[in-house]
Amino acid sequence: MGHLHPVPNPLPIPISIAVPLILLFLGASSPVLASSDDQTACGSLEINKIADLRKLQNCTHVVGHVRLAYVDLTDVSGNYSLDSLASNVTEISDYLMVYRCTGLISLQSIFPRLRIIRGQELLFDQYSLVVYENRNLRELGLVELLRIQSGFIRVESNPLLCFVETVDWIYLMGNATRQHFSLKHNRPQSQCPLCGSLSADFEFIRNSSERCWNVNTTQLRPQPPRLKDCPIACGLNGCDSAGKCCDHNCVTGCYSQNCSLCANYQGRMGCVNQCVASYELNKRRCIGHRECRELGRIPLIRGYQCVKKCPGNQKEILVAKGIIHCQVECNGDFHVKSAADLEVLQDCVTINGSLTIELTNIKEKIVDALENALASVKEITGYLKVIHSAQLMSLTFLQNLDAIRGDKLVENKYALYVVNNYHLEHIWPPNHLVIIQRGTLFFHLNPRLCYEKIHQLQGSLKSGENISVADVSPNSNGERVICGDAVRSLNPKVEDLNSTAVRIILDYMDWEGMETLIGYSYHYKEAPVQNVTMYDGRHGCGHDNWLMDVVPNQSRRHVISGLKPYTQYAYFVKTLTRTEYHIQIDAYSKIGYFQTLPDRPSPVLRIYGSSEISSQILLHWWPPRRPNGVIKNYFVTAEKYNATKEAKDKNYVNVELENAKDIDCECAGVLPYYSGPQPDDEDYYNKEQITYEDALPNLIYVSRNHDYRRKEFEKVINYEHLLSIKKDEEPTRPPTTTPAPTNATLAKERLAAINYENYRLNSEKKQRDLQDLDQHKYTIRHALPKCQNSHASVVQQVEEKCVAEEPLSGYELPGTQHFYCLSQLEPETHYRITIRACVEGVVNGCSTPAEAVIKTASIQLERFIKGV
Ligand SMILES: *[C@@H]1O[C@H](CO)[C@@H](O)[C@H](O)[C@H]1NC(C)=O
Ligand SMILES: *[C@@H]1O[C@H](CO)[C@@H](O)[C@H](O)[C@H]1NC(C)=O
Ligand SMILES: *[C@@H]1O[C@H](CO)[C@@H](O)[C@H](O)[C@H]1NC(C)=O
Ligand SMILES: *[C@@H]1O[C@H](CO)[C@@H](O)[C@H](O)[C@H]1NC(C)=O
Ligand SMILES: *[C@@H]1O[C@H](CO)[C@@H](O)[C@H](O)[C@H]1NC(C)=O
Ligand SMILES: *[C@@H]1O[C@H](CO)[C@@H](O)[C@H](O)[C@H]1NC(C)=O
Ligand SMILES: *[C@@H]1O[C@H](CO)[C@@H](O)[C@H](O)[C@H]1NC(C)=O
Ligand SMILES: *[C@@H]1O[C@H](CO)[C@@H](O)[C@H](O)[C@H]1NC(C)=O
Ligand SMILES: *[C@@H]1O[C@H](CO)[C@@H](O)[C@H](O)[C@H]1NC(C)=O
Ligand SMILES: *[C@@H]1O[C@H](CO)[C@@H](O)[C@H](O)[C@H]1NC(C)=O
Ligand SMILES: *[C@@H]1O[C@H](CO)[C@@H](O)[C@H](O)[C@H]1NC(C)=O
């Protein structure tokens, strides 16, 4: 009995989520959707026991997903025969998950006719096929499967599972550039039978090009009319005899016009990528308005879908002759406490009633959801109330709100009622006027919202009523920030940068500012488009997708490192100031942008090669995971390779070298220096968050306990006092040289003023020096330039401070091409293939080579394939 080995990091989050999800759906019987699309479309199916398989009975296509989890088929011989389990499902629009089923030997017993998994919606937003931890599964047996159009494939930790590597997954994929497959911890291939054989100890490379789902069943791979000598743009799709590229959108043939199975949608004129000016039916067809009506369904204007009943907050409206329309209706008073409450507000343009936002659960990350759900709201007929929402920094999530009508008011008086929002700093988006037709304002206990900002709303009150101190208190709003002119402007500039680091320099902080300045915090995040605002993704309670460097010193320079090459970032700087009298005088800079320089790419991700013609190897590869710039070229080399005995024993189709062996190990050969941190790495953001959470309290702790000793000269009381203590700073010019004073007092003051000015300049200079300390610490390392002489010796390179350009060999291909056909090779010979990706504008900007060893087919095999 095979047992499950503990597998390192298997589907990390997924499983813990999957279980409750599955339980949630337990018992929910699957409705057969339509009387329309061949009577046989089903909704998503959750299968948790044998009896649930009945749900598949009348289905030919599943509109949604199929999840088999914890199904026990061990005593299938009892009331259910294996044959009776076989379903007629040919299509699954979303994904197929098979998880922890026992007694399941082959999926062939359930899905003998499955032809396509479209992956329109994915499991955990990623996967379209997951077969995971099924202890008795011996083969996949999806014998009719032709295409997995989208999404990743994960076949893992099925201890007895064979015939995984014998499937041509690349062939199945809709777009091999975008999809990945991970096959791990299944039965070792060496212990598995080969295609067409019954025992494992079969001879090395026998019928190697054969691909199968089990011993008896060859993988179906309909061949295009022509594969050879097609235009290069056809790639692996082949072409027809006239040389016209085959349409990849047709799964079963070359022509989309008369195709029997479309990869995406079946339109009137053939296969299409999406429905245009027509309505989507069952995620597989595009039909016209009338057709949809004839099916007794409703054509939805938004989203262009042909549905059975109105979704979400859309109401059925009966128009003439029993025809139903769906209309978004947002009537009533809405109270948003969590993201779940937003569903009914989705797409509302007018809220016929009032809106109350009360986000008391500070742990829920909700600001993005608010932005999405309320984006189209233009008008609220009642009032808007925002209370106890510590997460909000602004009300800009109502980005299109034009008017609050105030038909209904809080306490018969207030149309906009904003109370106790600890982090609220702004109200509406800049330059956006929200008219308040009736009623007035009530703002209290918003400690970071400046009174002036509230007062500016006076102009939008149609009632003309003056805002009263009782309704909007200057004492309970904005008392935690310095409002008005006191906020200093920082003026950060990018002084230097390379591919992973940037040096930012600020203007000198002025004298007064230095008094309370502890340091700065630098906030930055990736920003492909220059439309970031400071409040995007910032949530009052630290759920913050800006990364942050806290720098507890007064230097005006800072180097942000660990950036991704060739990436645009947005950044801003904020002061860290000592807290005095509960007043925090923090200055923010405006948002700026910079783009890091390009760098060497990471290696080509995976090389896949096959040889069906003995003189050729058809290569296919995935571009580098981190291109770090614009990939200009690929360089492909091939040389004969003397396969060792050992390698022969291990593999029989593809012999891959160490660094390309593990399908999932994408990091092999990637130097951290070239890769930079990955936001999709687990803990990447967390790490930053921890740094921040550790650093900040420390900082504050230190500053409170550190005796902030003011030097003597800082305790200046007045000019007289200044003169008395700063004798050494008196001007060298003796007082007697001043013109004879006519008014002694005036002269004295004038003198004092001059002295003070000198003193100020002097101490300002000191302060400036303090801000310029240790400049050498903030250098940015740059790559050396290319040597004039391309054959420069090492000594020359050192002397001239340059690097010699490394020579590149092999076939040079454009960076947009991800396949190549090697020809004029010898039959039945191992070739060592290397592929390097090269980035434009970087000296020696080519990745380390990715390698694979691939054997050409034998002449016999070629003949066999050609059917000669
Ligand atoms: C399948 O169709 C048959 C005959 O139309 C019907 O009796 C049966 O209940 C259907 N099964 C399901 C699961 O809908
Ligand atoms: C599948 O279809 C065939 C014929 O179309 C029918 O005889 C059979 O009962 C169907 N199987 C299931 C499980 O519905
Ligand atoms: C088989 O069917 C019988 C009677 O219909 C029932 O009592 C029994 O529990 C069933 N066994 C299983 C394993 O479902
Ligand atoms: C495959 O995906 C890549 C990356 O998203 C895209 O550039 C390319 O056009 C796609 N190819 C096809 C055939 O859809
Ligand atoms: C495998 O190839 C051999 C010749 O190399 C051929 O005789 C045999 O029929 C092939 N087997 C199958 C199942 O195609
Ligand atoms: C394969 O075919 C043989 C003979 O044709 C048959 O005995 C065997 O059961 C089949 N095996 C499978 C897994 O279908
Ligand atoms: C499909 O259409 C193409 C041309 O559009 C034609 O050459 C081909 O024979 C047709 N195939 C079938 C099965 O009708
Ligand atoms: C910025 O622009 C991008 C692309 O145009 C868009 O997806 C994104 O939502 C925009 N962000 C903001 C905050 O406007
Ligand atoms: C391959 O290597 C083996 C030993 O490692 C050697 O005997 C043989 O001559 C080599 N073949 C070629 C073609 O270099
Ligand atoms: C000296 O200046 C003061 C005001 O600064 C003025 O009151 C006083 O009259 C002036 N005295 C003379 C003698 O000019
Ligand atoms: C960029 O400069 C930083 C700071 O000097 C340095 O640590 C880093 O290695 C440099 N990156 C590259 C790719 O040279």
Coordinates of N, CA, C and O in Angstrom, one line a residue, residues 106 108 138-141 143 162-164 166 192-200 202 207 210-219:
S106 N -8.7 5.4 -12.1 CA -8.4 6.2 -13.3 C -9.6 7.2 -13.5 O -10.8 6.8 -13.2
Q108 N -10.6 7.9 -16.1 CA -11.4 7.4 -17.3 C -12.7 6.9 -16.9 O -13.7 6.9 -17.6
R138 N -4.0 5.6 -10.4 CA -2.9 4.9 -11.1 C -2.6 5.6 -12.5 O -1.6 5.5 -13.0
E139 N -3.7 6.2 -13.0 CA -3.5 6.8 -14.3 C -4.5 8.0 -14.4 O -5.6 7.9 -13.7
L140 N -4.2 9.0 -15.2 CA -5.2 10.0 -15.4 C -6.3 9.6 -16.3 O -7.5 9.7 -15.9
G141 N -5.9 9.0 -17.4 CA -6.9 8.4 -18.2 C -7.9 9.3 -18.8 O -9.1 8.9 -19.1
V143 N -8.7 10.2 -21.6 CA -8.3 9.7 -22.9 C -8.8 10.6 -24.1 O -8.2 10.5 -25.2
C162 N 0.9 6.8 -12.5 CA 1.8 6.7 -13.7 C 1.2 7.5 -14.9 O 0.1 8.0 -14.8
F163 N 1.9 7.4 -16.0 CA 1.4 8.1 -17.2 C 1.1 9.5 -17.0 O 0.1 10.0 -17.5
V164 N 2.0 10.2 -16.3 CA 1.9 11.6 -16.2 C 2.8 12.3 -17.2 O 2.5 13.2 -17.9
T166 N 4.0 10.8 -19.7 CA 3.8 10.4 -21.0 C 2.8 11.2 -21.8 O 2.5 10.9 -22.9
C192 N 7.2 2.9 -13.6 CA 5.9 2.9 -14.3 C 6.1 2.2 -15.7 O 7.2 2.2 -16.2
P193 N 5.0 1.6 -16.1 CA 5.0 1.0 -17.5 C 5.2 2.1 -18.5 O 4.9 3.3 -18.2
L194 N 5.6 1.7 -19.7 CA 5.7 2.7 -20.8 C 4.4 2.6 -21.6 O 3.6 1.7 -21.5
C195 N 4.3 3.5 -22.5 CA 3.2 3.5 -23.4 C 3.2 2.2 -24.2 O 4.3 1.8 -24.7
G196 N 2.2 1.5 -24.2 CA 2.1 0.3 -25.1 C 2.8 -0.9 -24.5 O 2.8 -2.0 -25.1
S197 N 3.3 -0.8 -23.3 CA 4.0 -2.0 -22.7 C 3.3 -2.3 -21.4 O 2.6 -1.5 -20.8
L198 N 3.5 -3.5 -20.9 CA 2.9 -3.8 -19.7 C 3.8 -3.9 -18.5 O 3.4 -3.9 -17.4
S199 N 5.1 -3.8 -18.8 CA 6.0 -3.9 -17.6 C 7.0 -2.7 -17.6 O 7.2 -2.1 -18.6
A200 N 7.5 -2.5 -16.5 CA 8.4 -1.3 -16.3 C 9.7 -1.6 -17.0 O 10.4 -0.7 -17.5
F202 N 11.0 -2.3 -19.5 CA 11.0 -2.3 -21.0 C 12.3 -1.7 -21.5 O 13.0 -1.0 -20.8
N207 N 9.6 3.2 -28.9 CA 8.5 4.0 -29.4 C 8.4 5.3 -28.6 O 7.4 5.7 -28.2
E210 N 5.8 8.1 -28.7 CA 4.4 7.8 -28.4 C 4.0 8.5 -27.1 O 4.8 8.6 -26.2
R211 N 2.8 9.1 -27.1 CA 2.3 9.7 -26.0 C 1.0 9.1 -25.6 O 0.2 8.7 -26.4
C212 N 0.9 8.8 -24.3 CA -0.3 8.0 -24.0 C -0.9 8.4 -22.6 O -0.2 9.0 -21.8
W213 N -2.2 8.1 -22.4 CA -2.9 8.3 -21.2 C -2.8 7.1 -20.3 O -3.1 7.1 -19.1
N214 N -2.6 5.9 -20.9 CA -2.4 4.7 -20.2 C -1.8 3.7 -21.1 O -1.6 4.0 -22.3
V215 N -1.7 2.5 -20.7 CA -1.0 1.4 -21.5 C -1.7 1.3 -22.8 O -1.0 1.2 -23.9
N216 N -3.0 1.4 -22.8 CA -3.7 1.1 -24.1 C -4.0 2.3 -24.9 O -4.4 2.1 -26.1
T217 N -3.9 3.5 -24.4 CA -4.5 4.6 -25.1 C -3.5 5.7 -25.4 O -3.0 6.3 -24.6
T218 N -3.3 5.8 -26.7 CA -2.4 6.9 -27.2 C -3.1 8.2 -27.0 O -4.4 8.3 -27.1
Q219 N -2.3 9.2 -26.7 CA -2.9 10.6 -26.6 C -3.4 11.0 -28.0 O -2.7 10.9 -29.0

